[in-house]
PDB file of C-alpha atoms in Angstrom:
ATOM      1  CA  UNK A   1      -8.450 -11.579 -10.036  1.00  0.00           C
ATOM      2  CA  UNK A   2     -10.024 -14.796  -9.597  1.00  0.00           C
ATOM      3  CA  UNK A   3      -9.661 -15.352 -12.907  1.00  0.00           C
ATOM      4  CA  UNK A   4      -5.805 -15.490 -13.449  1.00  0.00           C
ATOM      5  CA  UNK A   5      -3.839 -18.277 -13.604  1.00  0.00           C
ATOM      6  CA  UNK A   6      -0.420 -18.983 -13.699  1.00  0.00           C
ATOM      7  CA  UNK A   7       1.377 -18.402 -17.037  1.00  0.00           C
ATOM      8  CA  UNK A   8      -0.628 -15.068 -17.468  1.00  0.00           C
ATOM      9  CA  UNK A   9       0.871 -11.631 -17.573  1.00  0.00           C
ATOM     10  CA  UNK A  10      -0.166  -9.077 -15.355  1.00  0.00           C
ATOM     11  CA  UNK A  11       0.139  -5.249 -15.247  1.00  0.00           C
ATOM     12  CA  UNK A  12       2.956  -4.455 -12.115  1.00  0.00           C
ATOM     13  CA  UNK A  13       4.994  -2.154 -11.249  1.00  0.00           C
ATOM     14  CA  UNK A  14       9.139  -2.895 -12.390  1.00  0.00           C
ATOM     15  CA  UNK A  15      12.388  -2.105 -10.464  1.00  0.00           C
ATOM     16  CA  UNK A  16      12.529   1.170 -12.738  1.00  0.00           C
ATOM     17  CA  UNK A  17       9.119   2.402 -11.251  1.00  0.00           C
ATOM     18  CA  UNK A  18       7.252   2.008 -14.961  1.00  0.00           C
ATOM     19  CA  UNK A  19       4.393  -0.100 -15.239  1.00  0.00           C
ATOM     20  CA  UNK A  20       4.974  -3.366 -17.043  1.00  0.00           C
ATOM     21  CA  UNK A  21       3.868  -7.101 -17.395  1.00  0.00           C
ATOM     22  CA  UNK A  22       5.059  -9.442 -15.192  1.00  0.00           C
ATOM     23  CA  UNK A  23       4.507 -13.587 -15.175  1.00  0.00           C
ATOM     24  CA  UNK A  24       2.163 -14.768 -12.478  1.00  0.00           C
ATOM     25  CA  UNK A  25       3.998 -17.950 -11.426  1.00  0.00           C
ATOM     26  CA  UNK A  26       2.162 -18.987  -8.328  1.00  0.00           C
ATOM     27  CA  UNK A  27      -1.175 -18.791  -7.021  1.00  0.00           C
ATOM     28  CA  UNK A  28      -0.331 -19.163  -3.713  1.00  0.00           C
ATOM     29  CA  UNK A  29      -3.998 -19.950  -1.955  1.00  0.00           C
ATOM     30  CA  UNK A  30      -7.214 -19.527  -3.756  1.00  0.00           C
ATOM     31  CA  UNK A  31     -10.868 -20.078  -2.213  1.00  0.00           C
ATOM     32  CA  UNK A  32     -13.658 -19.097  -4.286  1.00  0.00           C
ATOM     33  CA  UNK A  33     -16.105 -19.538  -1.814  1.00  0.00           C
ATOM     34  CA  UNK A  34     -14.867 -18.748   2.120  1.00  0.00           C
ATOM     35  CA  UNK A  35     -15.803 -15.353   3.641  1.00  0.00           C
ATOM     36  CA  UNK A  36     -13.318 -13.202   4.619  1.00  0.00           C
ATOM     37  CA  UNK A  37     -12.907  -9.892   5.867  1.00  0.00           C
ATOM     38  CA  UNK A  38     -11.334  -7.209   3.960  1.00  0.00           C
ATOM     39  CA  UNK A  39     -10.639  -3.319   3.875  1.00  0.00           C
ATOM     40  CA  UNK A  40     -12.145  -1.317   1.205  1.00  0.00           C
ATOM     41  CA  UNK A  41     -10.164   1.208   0.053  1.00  0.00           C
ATOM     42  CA  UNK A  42     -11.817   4.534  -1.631  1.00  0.00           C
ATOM     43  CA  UNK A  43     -10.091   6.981  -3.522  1.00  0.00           C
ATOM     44  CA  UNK A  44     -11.152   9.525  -6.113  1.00  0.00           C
ATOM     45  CA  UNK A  45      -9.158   9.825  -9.756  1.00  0.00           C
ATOM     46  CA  UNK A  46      -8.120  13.409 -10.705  1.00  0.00           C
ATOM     47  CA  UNK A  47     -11.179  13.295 -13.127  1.00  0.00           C
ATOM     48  CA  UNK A  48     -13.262  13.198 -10.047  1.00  0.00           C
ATOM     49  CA  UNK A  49     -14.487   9.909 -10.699  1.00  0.00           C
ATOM     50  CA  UNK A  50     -13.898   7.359  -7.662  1.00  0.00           C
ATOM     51  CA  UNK A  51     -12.543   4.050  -7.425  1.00  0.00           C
ATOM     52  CA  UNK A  52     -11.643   1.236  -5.149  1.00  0.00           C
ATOM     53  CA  UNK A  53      -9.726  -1.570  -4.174  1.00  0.00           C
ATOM     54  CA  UNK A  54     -10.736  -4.490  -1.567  1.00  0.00           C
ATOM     55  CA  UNK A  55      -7.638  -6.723   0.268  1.00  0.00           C
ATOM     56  CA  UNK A  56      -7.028  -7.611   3.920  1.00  0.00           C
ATOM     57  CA  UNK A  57      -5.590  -5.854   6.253  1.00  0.00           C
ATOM     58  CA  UNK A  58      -2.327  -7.541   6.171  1.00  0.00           C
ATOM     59  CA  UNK A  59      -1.608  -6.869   2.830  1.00  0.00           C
ATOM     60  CA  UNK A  60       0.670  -4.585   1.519  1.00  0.00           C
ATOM     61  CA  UNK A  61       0.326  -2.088  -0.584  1.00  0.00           C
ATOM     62  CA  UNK A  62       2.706   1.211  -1.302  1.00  0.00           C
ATOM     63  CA  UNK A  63       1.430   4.147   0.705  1.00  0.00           C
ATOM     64  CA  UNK A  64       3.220   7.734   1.401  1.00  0.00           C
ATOM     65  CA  UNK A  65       5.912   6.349  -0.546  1.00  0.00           C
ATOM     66  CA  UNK A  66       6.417   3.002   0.964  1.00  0.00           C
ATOM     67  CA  UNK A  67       5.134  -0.713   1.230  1.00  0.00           C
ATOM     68  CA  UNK A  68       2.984  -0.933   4.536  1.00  0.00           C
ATOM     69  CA  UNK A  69       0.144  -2.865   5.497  1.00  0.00           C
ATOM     70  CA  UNK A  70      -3.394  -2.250   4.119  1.00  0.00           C
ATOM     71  CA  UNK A  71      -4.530  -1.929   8.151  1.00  0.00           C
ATOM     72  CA  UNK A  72      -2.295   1.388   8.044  1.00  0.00           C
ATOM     73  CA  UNK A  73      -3.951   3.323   5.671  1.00  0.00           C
ATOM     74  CA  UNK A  74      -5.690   6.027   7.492  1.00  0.00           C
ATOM     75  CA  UNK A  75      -8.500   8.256   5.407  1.00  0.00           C
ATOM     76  CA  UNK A  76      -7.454  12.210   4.240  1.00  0.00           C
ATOM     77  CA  UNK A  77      -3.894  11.348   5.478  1.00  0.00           C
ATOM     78  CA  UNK A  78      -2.673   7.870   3.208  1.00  0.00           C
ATOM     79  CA  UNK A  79      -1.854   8.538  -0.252  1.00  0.00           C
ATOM     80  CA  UNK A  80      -1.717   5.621  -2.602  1.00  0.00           C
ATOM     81  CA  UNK A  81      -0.446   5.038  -6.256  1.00  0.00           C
ATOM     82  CA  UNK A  82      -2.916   4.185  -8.654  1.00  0.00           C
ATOM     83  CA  UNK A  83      -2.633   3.572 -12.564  1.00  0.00           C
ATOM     84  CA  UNK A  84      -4.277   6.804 -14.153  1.00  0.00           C
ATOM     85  CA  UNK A  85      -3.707   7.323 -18.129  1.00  0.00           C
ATOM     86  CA  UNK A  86      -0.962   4.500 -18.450  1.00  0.00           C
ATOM     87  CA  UNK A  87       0.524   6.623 -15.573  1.00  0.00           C
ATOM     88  CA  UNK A  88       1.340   6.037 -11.801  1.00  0.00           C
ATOM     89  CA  UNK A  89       0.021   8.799  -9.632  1.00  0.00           C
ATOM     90  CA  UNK A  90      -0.765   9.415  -5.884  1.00  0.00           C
ATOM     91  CA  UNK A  91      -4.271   9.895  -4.573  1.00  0.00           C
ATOM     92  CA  UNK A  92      -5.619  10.895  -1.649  1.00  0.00           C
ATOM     93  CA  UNK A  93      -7.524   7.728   0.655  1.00  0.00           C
ATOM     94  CA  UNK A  94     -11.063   9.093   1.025  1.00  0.00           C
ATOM     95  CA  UNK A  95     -12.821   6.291   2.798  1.00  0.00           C
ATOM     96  CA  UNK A  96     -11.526   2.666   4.583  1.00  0.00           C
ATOM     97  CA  UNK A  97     -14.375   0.762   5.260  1.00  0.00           C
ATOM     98  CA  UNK A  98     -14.555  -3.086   6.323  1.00  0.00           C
ATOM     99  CA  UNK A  99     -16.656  -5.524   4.676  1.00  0.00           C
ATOM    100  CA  UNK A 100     -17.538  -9.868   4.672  1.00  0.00           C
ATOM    101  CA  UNK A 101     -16.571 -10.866   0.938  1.00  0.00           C
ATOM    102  CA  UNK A 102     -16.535 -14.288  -0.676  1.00  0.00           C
ATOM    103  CA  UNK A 103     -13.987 -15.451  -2.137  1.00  0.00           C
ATOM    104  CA  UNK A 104      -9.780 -14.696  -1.933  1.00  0.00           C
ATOM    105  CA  UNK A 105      -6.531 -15.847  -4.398  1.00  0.00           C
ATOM    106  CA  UNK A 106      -2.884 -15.245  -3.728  1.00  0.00           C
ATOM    107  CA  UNK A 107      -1.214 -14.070  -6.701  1.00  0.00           C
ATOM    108  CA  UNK A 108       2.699 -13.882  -7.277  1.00  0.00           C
ATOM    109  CA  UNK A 109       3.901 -12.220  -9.897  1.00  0.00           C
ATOM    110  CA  UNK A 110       7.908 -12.223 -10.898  1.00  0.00           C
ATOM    111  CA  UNK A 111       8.318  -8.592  -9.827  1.00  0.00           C
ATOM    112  CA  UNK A 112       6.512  -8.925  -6.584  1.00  0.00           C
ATOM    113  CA  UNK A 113       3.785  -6.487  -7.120  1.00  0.00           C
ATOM    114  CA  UNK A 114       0.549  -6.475  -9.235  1.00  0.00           C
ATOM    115  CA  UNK A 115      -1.581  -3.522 -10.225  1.00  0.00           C
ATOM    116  CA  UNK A 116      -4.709  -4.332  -8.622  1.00  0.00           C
ATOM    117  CA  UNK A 117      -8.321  -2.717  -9.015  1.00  0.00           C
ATOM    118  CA  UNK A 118      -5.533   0.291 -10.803  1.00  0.00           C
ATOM    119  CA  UNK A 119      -3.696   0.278  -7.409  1.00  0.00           C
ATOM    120  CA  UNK A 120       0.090  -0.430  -7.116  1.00  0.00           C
ATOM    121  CA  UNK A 121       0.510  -3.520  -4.607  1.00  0.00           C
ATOM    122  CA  UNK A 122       2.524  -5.858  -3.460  1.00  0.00           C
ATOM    123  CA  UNK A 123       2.277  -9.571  -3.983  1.00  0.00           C
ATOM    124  CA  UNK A 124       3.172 -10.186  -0.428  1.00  0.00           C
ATOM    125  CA  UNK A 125       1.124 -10.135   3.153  1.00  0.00           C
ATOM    126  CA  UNK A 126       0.972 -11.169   6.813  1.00  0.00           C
ATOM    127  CA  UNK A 127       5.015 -10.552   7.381  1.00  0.00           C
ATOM    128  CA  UNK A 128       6.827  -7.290   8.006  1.00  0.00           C
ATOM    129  CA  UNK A 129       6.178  -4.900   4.577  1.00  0.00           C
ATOM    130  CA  UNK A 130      10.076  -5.294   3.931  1.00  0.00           C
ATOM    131  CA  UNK A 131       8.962  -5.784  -0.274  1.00  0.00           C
ATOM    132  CA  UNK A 132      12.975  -6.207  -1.263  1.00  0.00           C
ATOM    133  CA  UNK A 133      13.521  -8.559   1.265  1.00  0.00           C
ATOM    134  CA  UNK A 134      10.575 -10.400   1.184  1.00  0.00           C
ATOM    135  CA  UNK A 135      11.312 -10.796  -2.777  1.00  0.00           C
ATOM    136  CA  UNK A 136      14.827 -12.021  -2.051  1.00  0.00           C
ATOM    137  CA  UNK A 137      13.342 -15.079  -0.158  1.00  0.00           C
ATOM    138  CA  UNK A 138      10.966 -16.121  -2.576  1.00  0.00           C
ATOM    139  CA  UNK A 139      13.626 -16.205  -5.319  1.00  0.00           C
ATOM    140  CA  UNK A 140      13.917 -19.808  -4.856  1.00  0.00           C
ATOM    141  CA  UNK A 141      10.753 -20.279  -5.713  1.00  0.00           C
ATOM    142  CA  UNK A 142      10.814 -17.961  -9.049  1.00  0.00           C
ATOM    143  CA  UNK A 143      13.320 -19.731  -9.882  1.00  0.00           C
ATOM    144  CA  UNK A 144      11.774 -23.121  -9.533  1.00  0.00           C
ATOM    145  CA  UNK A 145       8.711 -22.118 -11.481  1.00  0.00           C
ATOM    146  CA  UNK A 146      11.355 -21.122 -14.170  1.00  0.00           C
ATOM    147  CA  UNK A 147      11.525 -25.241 -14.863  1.00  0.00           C
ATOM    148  CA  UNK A 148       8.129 -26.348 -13.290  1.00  0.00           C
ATOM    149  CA  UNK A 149       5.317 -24.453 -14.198  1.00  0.00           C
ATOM    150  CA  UNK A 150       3.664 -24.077 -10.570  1.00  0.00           C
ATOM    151  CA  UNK A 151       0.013 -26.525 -10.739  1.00  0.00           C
ATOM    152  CA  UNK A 152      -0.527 -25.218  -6.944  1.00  0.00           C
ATOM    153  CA  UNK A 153      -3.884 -24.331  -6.464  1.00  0.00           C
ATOM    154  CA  UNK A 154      -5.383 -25.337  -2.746  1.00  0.00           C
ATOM    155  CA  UNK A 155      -7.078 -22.955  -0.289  1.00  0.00           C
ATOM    156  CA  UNK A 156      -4.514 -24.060   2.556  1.00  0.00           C
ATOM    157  CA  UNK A 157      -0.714 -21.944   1.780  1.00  0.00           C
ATOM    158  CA  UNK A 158       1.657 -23.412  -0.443  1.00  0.00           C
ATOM    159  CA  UNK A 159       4.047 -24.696   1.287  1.00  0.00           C
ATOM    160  CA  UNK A 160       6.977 -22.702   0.977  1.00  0.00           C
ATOM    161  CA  UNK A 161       5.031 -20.040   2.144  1.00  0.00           C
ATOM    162  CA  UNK A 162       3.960 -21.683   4.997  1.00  0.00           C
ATOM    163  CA  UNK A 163       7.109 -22.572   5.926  1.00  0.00           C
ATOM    164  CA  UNK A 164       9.170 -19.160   6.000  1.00  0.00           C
ATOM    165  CA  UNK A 165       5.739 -18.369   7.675  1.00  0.00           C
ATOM    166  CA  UNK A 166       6.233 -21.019  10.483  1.00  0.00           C
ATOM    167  CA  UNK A 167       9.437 -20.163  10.804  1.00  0.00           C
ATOM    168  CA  UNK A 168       9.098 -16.137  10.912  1.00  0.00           C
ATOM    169  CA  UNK A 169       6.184 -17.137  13.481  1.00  0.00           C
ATOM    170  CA  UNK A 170       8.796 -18.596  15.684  1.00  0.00           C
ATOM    171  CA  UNK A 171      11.745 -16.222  15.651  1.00  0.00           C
ATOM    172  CA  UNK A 172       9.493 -13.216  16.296  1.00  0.00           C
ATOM    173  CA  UNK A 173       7.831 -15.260  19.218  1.00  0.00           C
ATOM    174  CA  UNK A 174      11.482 -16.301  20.767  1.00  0.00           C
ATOM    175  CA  UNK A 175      11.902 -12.412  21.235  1.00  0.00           C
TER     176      UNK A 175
END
């Protein structure tokens, strides 16, 4: 992941449910060297082979069906999409673990999800897993970057996210 850049395509998943390619056209934070903590995510392939994908907890990815956070996925009982044979299939969660890694990027993609370590994700995190209406707000961005190529690339939130953040921080706090 780290290293992608905007401009490049990107295996995702489209509105039809198929895996395509989809623009990367913001990197939304990117810090190759701060430790974070993150989930890792184990799951074994119908060939019996295993793999695994590492994001924090906030992110969202599509489990039983549906975008929810990464902090939801419970072992035995979560079932995740992954990309097996040019082919999106559940498996069964075997193992969340948590683990200090160096290093995290934000990536965007036009469709609003990215196939990730072969697992079907959203592009979005640290809001409500709402993945259409999340997408909806960021259109002003997409289209921006349509004209402007995005040069963003800073460790603090770009802006506009930061801002629907702020402001999505201060609603849900009024209540």
């Amino acid at each position: 992941m780290s290293e992608v850049r905007v401009g490049d395509k990107v295996a995702c998943v489209g509105s039809n449910n198929k895996v395509e390619y989809s623009e990367v056209y913001l990197i939304a934070h990117v810090d190759k060297d701060k430790q974070a903590e993150f989930l890792k995510v184990d799951y074994t392939k119908p060939d019996g082979t295993t793999g695994c994908l590492n994001l924090t907890s906030e992110h969202h990815l599509f489990v039983n069906g549906s975008f929810d956070y990464a902090h939801n996925i419970r072992p035995n009982d979560s079932q995740i999409q992954i990309l097996y044979k040019d082919e999106l299939i559940p498996v069964r969660v075997t193992n969340v673990s948590k683990e200090i890694r160096k290093g995290y990027i934000g990536i965007f993609t036009r469709t609003g999800t990215i196939i990730a370590d072969d697992v079907f994700c959203s592009c979005y995190s640290s809001c409500p897993p709402y993945q259409n209406i999340i997408h909806y707000i960021m259109a002003p961005i997409r289209f921006t970057t349509l004209f402007h190529k995005s040069n963003y690339c800073d460790s603090e939130i770009h802006p506009y996210l930061k801002f629907l953040y702020n402001n999505y921080k201060s609603i849900t706090g009024a209540f």
